[in-house]
CSV table of C-alpha atoms in Angstrom, one decimal:
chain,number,residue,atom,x,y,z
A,1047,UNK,CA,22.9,257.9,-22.2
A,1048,UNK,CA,22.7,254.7,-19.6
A,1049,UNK,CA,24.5,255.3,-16.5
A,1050,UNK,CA,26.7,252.9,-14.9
A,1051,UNK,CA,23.7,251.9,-12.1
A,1052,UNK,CA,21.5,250.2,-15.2
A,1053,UNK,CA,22.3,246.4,-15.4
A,1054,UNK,CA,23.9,244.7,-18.2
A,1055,UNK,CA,23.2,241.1,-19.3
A,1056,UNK,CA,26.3,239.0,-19.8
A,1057,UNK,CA,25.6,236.3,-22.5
A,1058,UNK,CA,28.2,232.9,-21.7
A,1059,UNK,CA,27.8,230.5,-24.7
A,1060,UNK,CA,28.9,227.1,-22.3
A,1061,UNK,CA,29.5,223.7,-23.2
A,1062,UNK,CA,31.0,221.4,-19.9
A,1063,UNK,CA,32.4,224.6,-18.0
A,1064,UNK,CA,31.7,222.9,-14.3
A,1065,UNK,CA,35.6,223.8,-13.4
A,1066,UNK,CA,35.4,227.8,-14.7
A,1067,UNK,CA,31.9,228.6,-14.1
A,1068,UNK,CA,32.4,228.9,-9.6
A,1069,UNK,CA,35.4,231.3,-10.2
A,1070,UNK,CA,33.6,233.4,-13.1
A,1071,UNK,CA,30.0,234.1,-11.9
A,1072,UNK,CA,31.7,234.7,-8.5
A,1073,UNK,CA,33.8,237.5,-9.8
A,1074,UNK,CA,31.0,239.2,-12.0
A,1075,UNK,CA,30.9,242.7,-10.9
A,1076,UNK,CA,27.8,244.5,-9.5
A,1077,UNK,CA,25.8,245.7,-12.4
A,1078,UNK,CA,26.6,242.8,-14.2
A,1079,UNK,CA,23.7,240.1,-14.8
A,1080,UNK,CA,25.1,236.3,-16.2
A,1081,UNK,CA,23.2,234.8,-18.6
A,1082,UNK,CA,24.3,231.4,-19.3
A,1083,UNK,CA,23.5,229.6,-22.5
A,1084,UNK,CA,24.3,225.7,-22.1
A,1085,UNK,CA,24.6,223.8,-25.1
A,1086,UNK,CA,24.2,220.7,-23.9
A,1087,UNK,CA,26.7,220.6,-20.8
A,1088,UNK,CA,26.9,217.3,-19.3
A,1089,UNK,CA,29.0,217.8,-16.3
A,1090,UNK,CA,26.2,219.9,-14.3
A,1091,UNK,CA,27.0,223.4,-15.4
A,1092,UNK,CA,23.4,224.4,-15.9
A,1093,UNK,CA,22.8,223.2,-12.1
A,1094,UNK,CA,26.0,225.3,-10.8
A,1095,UNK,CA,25.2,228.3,-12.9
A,1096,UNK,CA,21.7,228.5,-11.4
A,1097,UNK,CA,23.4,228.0,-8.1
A,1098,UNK,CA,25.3,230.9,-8.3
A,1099,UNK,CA,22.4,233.0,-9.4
A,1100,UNK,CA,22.9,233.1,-13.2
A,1101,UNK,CA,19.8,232.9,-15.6
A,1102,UNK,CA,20.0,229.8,-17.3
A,1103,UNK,CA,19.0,229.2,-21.1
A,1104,UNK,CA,19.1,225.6,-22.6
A,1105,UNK,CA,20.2,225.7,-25.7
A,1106,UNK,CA,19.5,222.2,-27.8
A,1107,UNK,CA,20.8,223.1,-30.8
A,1108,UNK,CA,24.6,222.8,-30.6
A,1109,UNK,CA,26.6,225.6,-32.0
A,1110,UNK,CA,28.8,228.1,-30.4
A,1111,UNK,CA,26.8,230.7,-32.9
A,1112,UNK,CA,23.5,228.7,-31.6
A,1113,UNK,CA,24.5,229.6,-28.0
A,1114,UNK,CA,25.5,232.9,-28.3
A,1115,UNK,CA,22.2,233.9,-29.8
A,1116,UNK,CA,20.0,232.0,-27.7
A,1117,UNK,CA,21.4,234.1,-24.9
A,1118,UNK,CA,20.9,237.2,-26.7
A,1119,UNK,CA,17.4,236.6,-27.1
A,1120,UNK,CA,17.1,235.7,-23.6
A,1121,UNK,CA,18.5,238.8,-22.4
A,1122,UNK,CA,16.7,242.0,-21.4
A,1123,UNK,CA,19.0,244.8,-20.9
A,1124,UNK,CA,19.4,247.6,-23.4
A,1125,UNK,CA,23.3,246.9,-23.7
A,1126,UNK,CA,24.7,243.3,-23.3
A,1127,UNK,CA,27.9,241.7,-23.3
A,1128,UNK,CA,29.7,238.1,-24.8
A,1129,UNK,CA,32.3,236.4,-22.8
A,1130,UNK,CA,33.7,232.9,-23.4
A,1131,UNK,CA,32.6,230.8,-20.4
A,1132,UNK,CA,35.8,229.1,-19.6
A,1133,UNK,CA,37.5,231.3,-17.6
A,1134,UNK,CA,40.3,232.8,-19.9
A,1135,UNK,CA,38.4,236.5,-19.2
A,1136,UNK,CA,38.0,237.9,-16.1
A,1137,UNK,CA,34.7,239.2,-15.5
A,1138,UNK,CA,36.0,242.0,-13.4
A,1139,UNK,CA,37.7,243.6,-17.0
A,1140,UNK,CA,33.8,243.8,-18.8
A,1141,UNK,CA,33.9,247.8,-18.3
A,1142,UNK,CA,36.7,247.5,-20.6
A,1143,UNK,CA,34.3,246.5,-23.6
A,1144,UNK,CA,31.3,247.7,-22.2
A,1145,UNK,CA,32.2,251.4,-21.3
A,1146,UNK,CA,33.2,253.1,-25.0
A,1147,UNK,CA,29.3,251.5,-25.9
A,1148,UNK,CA,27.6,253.2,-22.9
A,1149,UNK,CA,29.2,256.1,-23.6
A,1150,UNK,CA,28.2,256.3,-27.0
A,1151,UNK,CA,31.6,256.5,-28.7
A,1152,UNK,CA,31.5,253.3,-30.1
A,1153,UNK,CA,28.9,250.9,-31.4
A,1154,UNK,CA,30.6,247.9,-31.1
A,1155,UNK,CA,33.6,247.5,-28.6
A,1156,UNK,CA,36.1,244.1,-28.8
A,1157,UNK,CA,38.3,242.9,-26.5
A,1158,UNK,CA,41.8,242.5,-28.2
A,1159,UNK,CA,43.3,239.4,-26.2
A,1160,UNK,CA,46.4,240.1,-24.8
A,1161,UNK,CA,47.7,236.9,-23.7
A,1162,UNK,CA,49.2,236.8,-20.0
A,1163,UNK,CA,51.4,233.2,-20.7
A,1164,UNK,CA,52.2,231.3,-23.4
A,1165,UNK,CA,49.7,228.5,-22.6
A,1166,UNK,CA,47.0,230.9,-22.7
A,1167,UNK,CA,46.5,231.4,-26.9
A,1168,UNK,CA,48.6,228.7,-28.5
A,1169,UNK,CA,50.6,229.4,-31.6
A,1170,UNK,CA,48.3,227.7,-34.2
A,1171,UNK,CA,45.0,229.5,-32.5
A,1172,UNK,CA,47.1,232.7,-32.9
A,1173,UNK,CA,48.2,232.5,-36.7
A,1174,UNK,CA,44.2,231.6,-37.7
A,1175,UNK,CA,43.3,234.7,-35.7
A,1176,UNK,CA,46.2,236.5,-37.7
A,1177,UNK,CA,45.1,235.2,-41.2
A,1178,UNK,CA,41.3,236.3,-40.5
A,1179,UNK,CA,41.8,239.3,-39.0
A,1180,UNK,CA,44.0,240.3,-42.2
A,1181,UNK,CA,41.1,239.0,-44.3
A,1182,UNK,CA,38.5,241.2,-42.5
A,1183,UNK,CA,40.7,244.1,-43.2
A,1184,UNK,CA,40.7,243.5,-46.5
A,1185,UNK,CA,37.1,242.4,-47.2
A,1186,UNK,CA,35.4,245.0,-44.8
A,1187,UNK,CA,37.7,247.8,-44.2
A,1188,UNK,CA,37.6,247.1,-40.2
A,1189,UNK,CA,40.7,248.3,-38.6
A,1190,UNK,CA,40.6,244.7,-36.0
A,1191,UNK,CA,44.1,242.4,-35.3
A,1192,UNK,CA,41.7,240.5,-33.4
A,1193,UNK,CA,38.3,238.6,-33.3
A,1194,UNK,CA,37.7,239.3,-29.6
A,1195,UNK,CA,35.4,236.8,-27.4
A,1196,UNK,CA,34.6,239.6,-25.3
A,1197,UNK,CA,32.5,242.0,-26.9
A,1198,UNK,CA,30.0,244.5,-26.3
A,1199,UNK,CA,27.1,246.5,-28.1
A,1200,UNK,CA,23.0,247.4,-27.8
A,1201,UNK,CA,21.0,244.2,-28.0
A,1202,UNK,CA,18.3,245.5,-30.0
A,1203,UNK,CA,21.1,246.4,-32.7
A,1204,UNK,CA,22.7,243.3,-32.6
A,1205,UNK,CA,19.4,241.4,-33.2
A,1206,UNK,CA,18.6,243.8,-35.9
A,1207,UNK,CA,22.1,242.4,-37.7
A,1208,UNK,CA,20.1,239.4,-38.6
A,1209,UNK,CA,22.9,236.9,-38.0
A,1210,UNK,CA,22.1,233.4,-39.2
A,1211,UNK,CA,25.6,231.2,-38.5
A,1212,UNK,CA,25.4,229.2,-35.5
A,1213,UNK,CA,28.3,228.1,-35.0
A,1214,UNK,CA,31.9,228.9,-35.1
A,1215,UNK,CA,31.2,231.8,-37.9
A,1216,UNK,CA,29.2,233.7,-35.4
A,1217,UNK,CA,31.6,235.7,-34.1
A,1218,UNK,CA,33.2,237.2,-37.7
A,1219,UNK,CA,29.6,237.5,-39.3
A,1220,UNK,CA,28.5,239.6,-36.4
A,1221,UNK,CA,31.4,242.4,-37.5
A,1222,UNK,CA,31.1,242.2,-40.7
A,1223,UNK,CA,27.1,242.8,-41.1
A,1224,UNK,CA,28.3,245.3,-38.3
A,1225,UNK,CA,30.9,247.3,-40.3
A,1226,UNK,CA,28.3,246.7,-43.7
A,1227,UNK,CA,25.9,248.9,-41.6
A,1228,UNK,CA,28.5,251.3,-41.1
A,1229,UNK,CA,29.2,250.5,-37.1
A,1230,UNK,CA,31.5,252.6,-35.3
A,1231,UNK,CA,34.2,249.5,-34.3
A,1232,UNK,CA,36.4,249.4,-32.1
A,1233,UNK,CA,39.2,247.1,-30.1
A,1234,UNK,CA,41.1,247.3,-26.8
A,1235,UNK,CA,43.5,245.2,-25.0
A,1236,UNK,CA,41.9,242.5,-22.4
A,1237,UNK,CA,43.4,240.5,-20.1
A,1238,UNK,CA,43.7,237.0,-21.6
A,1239,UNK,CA,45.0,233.5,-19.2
A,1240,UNK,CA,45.0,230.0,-19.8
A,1241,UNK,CA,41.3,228.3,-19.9
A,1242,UNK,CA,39.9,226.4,-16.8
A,1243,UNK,CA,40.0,222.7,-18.3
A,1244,UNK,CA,39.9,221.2,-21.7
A,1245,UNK,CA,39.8,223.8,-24.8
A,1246,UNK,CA,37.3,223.0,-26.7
A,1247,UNK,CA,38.7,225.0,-29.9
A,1248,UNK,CA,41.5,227.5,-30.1
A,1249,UNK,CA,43.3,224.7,-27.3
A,1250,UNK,CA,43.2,222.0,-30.1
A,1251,UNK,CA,44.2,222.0,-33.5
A,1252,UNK,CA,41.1,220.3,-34.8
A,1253,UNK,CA,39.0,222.8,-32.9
A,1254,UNK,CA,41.2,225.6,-34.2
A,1255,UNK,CA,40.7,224.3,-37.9
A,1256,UNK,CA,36.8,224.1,-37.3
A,1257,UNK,CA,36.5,227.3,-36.5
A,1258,UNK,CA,38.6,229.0,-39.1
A,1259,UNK,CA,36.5,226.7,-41.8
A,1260,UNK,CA,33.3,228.0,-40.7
A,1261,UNK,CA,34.3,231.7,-40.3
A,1262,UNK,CA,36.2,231.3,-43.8
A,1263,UNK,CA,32.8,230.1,-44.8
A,1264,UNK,CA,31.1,233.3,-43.9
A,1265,UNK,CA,33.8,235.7,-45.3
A,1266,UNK,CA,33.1,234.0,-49.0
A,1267,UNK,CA,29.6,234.1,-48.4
A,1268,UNK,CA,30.0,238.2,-48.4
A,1269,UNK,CA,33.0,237.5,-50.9
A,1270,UNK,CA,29.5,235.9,-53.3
C-alpha cells in the first residue's frame, strides 16, 4: 500500500486554458505532480504551464481522448489522476478521488460533480450526463449518476484497458472496459464551479451534442 508521501501525476487534457491554468497549478497540493497535455493551445498555455513547473506533453493529435492518453503515457507514478484543465475542479479536492485507490478499496474512484451555482453545469450538459449515466447502468451494471472529469486509478491498469477513443468517448469507454474487467467502481461528490473562460463542450450545446455522439458511439460499439 502507497502512502500519502509518494507523488501522484495529475494528467490535464488542455486546449486554450491561459485564464485557468495560473489559479489551478498554483493550488495543486504537495504530492501532487501536473502533467499537462496541450492539444494544440494557441493562447500560450504550454509556455505558462511550464512556468509554473508542470511537465508539459504536446499532444498533435486533437482529441480530448488523444490528450488524456498522451498524458497518461507520459506519466510515471504508480497511481495517477484526470482533471479537466479549466478550472471547474479544485486541485485542493484530488484526495477525494485519489484516497479510496491508495487505499486499496476501490479500483477506480470518480468524482460525482456537485455543482456549486447554476452557471457551473448548464441544464442541457446535465440531461446528456443523465441519459448516459442511465445507459451505463443498464449496459454495464455500474452503479454511476455521473461521468466524473475527475477520476483516479493505477496507471499501469488503466493502460492495460487498451482504450482506443480519442476523443469525447474517452471518458465512458474507460468505465466500461473498467466494469467489463470486473473493477471495483466507485463515485463521490466533488466540488464543481463555473469554468475559467469559454466552455469548450458541456458550456455549449454543440459541444454538449459532440460529446454525447461520440460516447453514444462507444456504448453501441459494446452494444455490437
Amino acid at each position: 500500500m502507497e502512502t500519502a508521501t509518494q507523488p501522484i501525476d495529475v494528467v490535464l487534457p488542455c486546449l486554450n486554458e491561459a485564464g485557468a491554468l495560473p489559479w489551478l497549478l498554483t493550488r495543486m497540493p504537495a504530492g501532487y505532480r501536473p502533467v499537462v497535455a496541450d492539444n494544440g493551445s494557441t493562447d500560450g498555455s504550454a509556455r505558462i504551464a511550464a512556468g509554473h513547473g508542470a511537465t508539459v506533453v504536446d499532444v498533435p493529435q486533437r482529441g480530448f481522448g488523444a490528450a488524456c492518453h498522451a498524458g497518461l503515457l507520459a506519466a510515471t507514478s504508480d497511481l495517477v489522476c484526470i482533471m479537466d484543465a479549466d478550472g471547474s475542479f479544485d486541485p485542493q479536492d484530488l484526495e477525494i478521488v485519489s484516497s479510496p485507490v491508495r487505499n486499496g478499496t476501490v479500483d477506480l474512484m470518480l468524482g460525482r460533480r456537485a455543482p456549486q451555482a447554476l452557471s457551473a453545469w448548464p441544464a442541457h450538459a446535465r440531461l446528456g450526463n443523465i441519459v448516459l449515466s442511465a445507459e451505463l447502468r443498464r449496459r454495464a451494471g455500474v452503479r454511476l449518476h455521473d461521468l466524473g472529469p475527475m477520476r483516479a486509478a493505477r496507471r499501469q491498469d488503466l493502460l492495460a484497458l487498451d482504450l482506443t477513443d480519442r476523443r469525447f468517448g474517452y471518458p465512458l469507454e474507460m468505465v466500461m472496459r473498467a466494469a467489463a474487467a470486473g473493477w471495483r467502481i466507485g463515485e463521490a461528490p466533488v466540488p464543481y464551479y463555473p469554468r475559467t473562460g469559454k466552455s469548450k463542450v458541456t458550456g455549449t450545446v454543440g459541444g454538449t451534442v459532440k460529446a454525447v455522439r461520440d460516447m453514444r458511439r462507444v456504448l453501441a460499439a459494446y452494444a455490437a
